[in-house]
PDB file of C-alpha atoms in Angstrom:
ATOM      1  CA  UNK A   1       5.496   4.113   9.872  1.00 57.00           C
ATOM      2  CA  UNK A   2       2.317   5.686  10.590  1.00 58.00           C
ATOM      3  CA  UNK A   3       3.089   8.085  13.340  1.00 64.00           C
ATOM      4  CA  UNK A   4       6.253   8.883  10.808  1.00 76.00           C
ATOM      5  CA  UNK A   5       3.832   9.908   8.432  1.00 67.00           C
ATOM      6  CA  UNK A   6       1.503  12.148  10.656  1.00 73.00           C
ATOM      7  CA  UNK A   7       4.591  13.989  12.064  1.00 80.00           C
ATOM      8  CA  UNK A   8       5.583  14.782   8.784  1.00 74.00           C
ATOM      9  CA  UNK A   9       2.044  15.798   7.737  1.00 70.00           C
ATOM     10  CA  UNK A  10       1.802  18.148  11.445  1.00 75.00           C
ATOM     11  CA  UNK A  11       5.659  19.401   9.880  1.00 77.00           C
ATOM     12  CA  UNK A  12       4.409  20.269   6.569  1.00 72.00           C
ATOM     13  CA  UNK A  13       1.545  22.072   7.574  1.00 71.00           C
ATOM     14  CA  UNK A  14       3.536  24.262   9.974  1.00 73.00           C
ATOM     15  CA  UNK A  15       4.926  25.791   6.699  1.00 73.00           C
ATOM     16  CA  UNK A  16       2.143  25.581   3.858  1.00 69.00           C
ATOM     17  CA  UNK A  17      -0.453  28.333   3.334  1.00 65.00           C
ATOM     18  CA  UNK A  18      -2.984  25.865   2.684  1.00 60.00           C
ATOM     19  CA  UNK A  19      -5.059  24.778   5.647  1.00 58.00           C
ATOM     20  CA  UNK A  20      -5.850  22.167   6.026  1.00 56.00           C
ATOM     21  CA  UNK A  21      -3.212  19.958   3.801  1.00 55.00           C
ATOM     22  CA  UNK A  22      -5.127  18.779   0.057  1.00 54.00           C
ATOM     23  CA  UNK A  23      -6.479  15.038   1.280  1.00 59.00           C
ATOM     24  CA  UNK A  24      -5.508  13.401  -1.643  1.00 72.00           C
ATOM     25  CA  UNK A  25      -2.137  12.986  -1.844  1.00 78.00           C
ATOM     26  CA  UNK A  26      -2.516  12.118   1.921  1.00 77.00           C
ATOM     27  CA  UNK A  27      -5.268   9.532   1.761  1.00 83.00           C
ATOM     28  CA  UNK A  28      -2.957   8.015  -0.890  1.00 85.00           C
ATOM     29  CA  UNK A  29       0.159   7.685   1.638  1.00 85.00           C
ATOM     30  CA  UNK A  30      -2.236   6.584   4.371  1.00 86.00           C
ATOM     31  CA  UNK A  31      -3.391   3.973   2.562  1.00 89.00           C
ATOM     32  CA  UNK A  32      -0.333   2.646   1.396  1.00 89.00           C
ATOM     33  CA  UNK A  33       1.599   2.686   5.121  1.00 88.00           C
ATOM     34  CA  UNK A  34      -1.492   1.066   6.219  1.00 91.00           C
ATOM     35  CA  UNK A  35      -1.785  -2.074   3.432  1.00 92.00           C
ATOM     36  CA  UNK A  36       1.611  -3.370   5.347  1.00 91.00           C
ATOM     37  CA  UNK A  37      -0.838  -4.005   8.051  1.00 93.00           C
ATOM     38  CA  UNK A  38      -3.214  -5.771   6.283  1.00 95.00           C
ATOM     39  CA  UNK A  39      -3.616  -9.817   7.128  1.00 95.00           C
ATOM     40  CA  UNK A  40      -2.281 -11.856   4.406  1.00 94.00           C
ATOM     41  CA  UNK A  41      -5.740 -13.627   3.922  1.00 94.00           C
ATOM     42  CA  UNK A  42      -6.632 -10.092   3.034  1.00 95.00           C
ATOM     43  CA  UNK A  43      -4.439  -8.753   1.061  1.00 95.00           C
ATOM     44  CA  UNK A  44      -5.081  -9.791  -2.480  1.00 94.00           C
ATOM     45  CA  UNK A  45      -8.752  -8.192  -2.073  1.00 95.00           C
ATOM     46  CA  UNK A  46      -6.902  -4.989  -0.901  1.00 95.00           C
ATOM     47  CA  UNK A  47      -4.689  -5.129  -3.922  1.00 93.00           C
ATOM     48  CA  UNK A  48      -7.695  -6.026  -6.570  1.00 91.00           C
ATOM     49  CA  UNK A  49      -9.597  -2.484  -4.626  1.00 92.00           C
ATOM     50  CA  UNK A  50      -6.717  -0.309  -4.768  1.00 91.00           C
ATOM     51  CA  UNK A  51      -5.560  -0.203  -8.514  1.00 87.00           C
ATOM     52  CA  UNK A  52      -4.700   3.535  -7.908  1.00 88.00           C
ATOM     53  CA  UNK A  53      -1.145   2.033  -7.228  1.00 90.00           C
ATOM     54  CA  UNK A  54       1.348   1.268  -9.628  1.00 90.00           C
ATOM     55  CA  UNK A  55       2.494  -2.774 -10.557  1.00 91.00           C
ATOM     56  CA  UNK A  56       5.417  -1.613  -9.122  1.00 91.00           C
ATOM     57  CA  UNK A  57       4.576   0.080  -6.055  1.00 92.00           C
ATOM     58  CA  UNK A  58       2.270  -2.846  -5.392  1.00 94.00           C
ATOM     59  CA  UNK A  59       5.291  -5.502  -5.826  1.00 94.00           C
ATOM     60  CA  UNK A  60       7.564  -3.330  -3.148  1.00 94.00           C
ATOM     61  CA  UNK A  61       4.422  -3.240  -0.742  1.00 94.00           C
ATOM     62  CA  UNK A  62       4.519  -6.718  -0.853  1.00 95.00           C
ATOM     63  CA  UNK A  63       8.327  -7.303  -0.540  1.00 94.00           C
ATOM     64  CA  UNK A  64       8.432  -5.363   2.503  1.00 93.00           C
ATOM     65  CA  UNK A  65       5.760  -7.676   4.030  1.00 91.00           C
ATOM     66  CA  UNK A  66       7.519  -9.888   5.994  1.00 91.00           C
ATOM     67  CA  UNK A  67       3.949 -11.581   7.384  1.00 93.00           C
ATOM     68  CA  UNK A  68       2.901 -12.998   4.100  1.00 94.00           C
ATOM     69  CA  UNK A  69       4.209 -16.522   2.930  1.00 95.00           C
ATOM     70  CA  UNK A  70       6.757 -16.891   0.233  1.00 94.00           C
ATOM     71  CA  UNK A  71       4.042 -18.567  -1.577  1.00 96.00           C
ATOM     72  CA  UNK A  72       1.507 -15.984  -1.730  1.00 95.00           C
ATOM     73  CA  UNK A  73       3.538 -13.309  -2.277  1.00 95.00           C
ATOM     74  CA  UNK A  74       4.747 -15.065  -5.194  1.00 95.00           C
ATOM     75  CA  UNK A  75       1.576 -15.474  -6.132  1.00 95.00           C
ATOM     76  CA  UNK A  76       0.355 -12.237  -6.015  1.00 95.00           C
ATOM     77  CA  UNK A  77       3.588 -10.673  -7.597  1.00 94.00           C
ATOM     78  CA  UNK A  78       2.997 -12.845 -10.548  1.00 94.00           C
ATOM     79  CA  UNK A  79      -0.558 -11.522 -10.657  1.00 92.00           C
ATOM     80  CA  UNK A  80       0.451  -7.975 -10.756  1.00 89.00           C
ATOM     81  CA  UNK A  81       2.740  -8.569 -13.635  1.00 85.00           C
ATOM     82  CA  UNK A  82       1.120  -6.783 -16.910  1.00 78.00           C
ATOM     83  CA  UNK A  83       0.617  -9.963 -18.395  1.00 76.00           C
ATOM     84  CA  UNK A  84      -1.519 -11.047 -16.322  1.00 72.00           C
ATOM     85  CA  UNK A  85      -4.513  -9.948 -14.546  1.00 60.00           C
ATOM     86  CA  UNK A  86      -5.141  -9.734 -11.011  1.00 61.00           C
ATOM     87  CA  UNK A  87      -9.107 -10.169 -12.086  1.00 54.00           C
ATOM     88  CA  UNK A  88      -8.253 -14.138 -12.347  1.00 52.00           C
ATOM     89  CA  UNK A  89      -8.110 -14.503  -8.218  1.00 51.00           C
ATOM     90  CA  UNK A  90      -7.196 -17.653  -6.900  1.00 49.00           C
ATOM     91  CA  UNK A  91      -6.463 -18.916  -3.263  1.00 45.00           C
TER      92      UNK A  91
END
């Protein structure tokens, strides 16, 4: 997914006026593609430091993760539901 991502970045900026690309938007994609990386003894700190991210981008991010347990990804779903606060961490 990553070298996806930087070929379309080298692809976009082929054809925009602005050089270099804004960071932003990119430092927000970057981030994302590289959470699925992230160990799964890890990840709930990652999710507690990256609230930029919607509940429900969060919950697909974790979906797609096939190298964390059913149980914490439960777990941490649960957590990310508006009811309840990811604050409350618990192993």
């Amino acid at each position: 997914m990553q070298v996806d991502w930087q070929e379309i970045l080298r692809a976009v900026g082929r054809f925009c006026l602005l050089k270099p690309l804004p960071a932003s938007p990119a430092a927000f994609v970057d981030a994302y593609i590289k959470a699925y990386y992230v160990p799964e003894g890890e990840i709930g700190d990652w999710l507690l430091q990256h609230r930029e991210y919607s509940p429900s981008q969060l919950t697909g991010l974790l979906n797609q993760a096939t190298h964390i347990s059913r149980k914490t990804r439960s777990r941490l779903i649960h957590q990310l539901q508006p009811s309840n606060s990811m604050s409350s961490k618990s192993s």
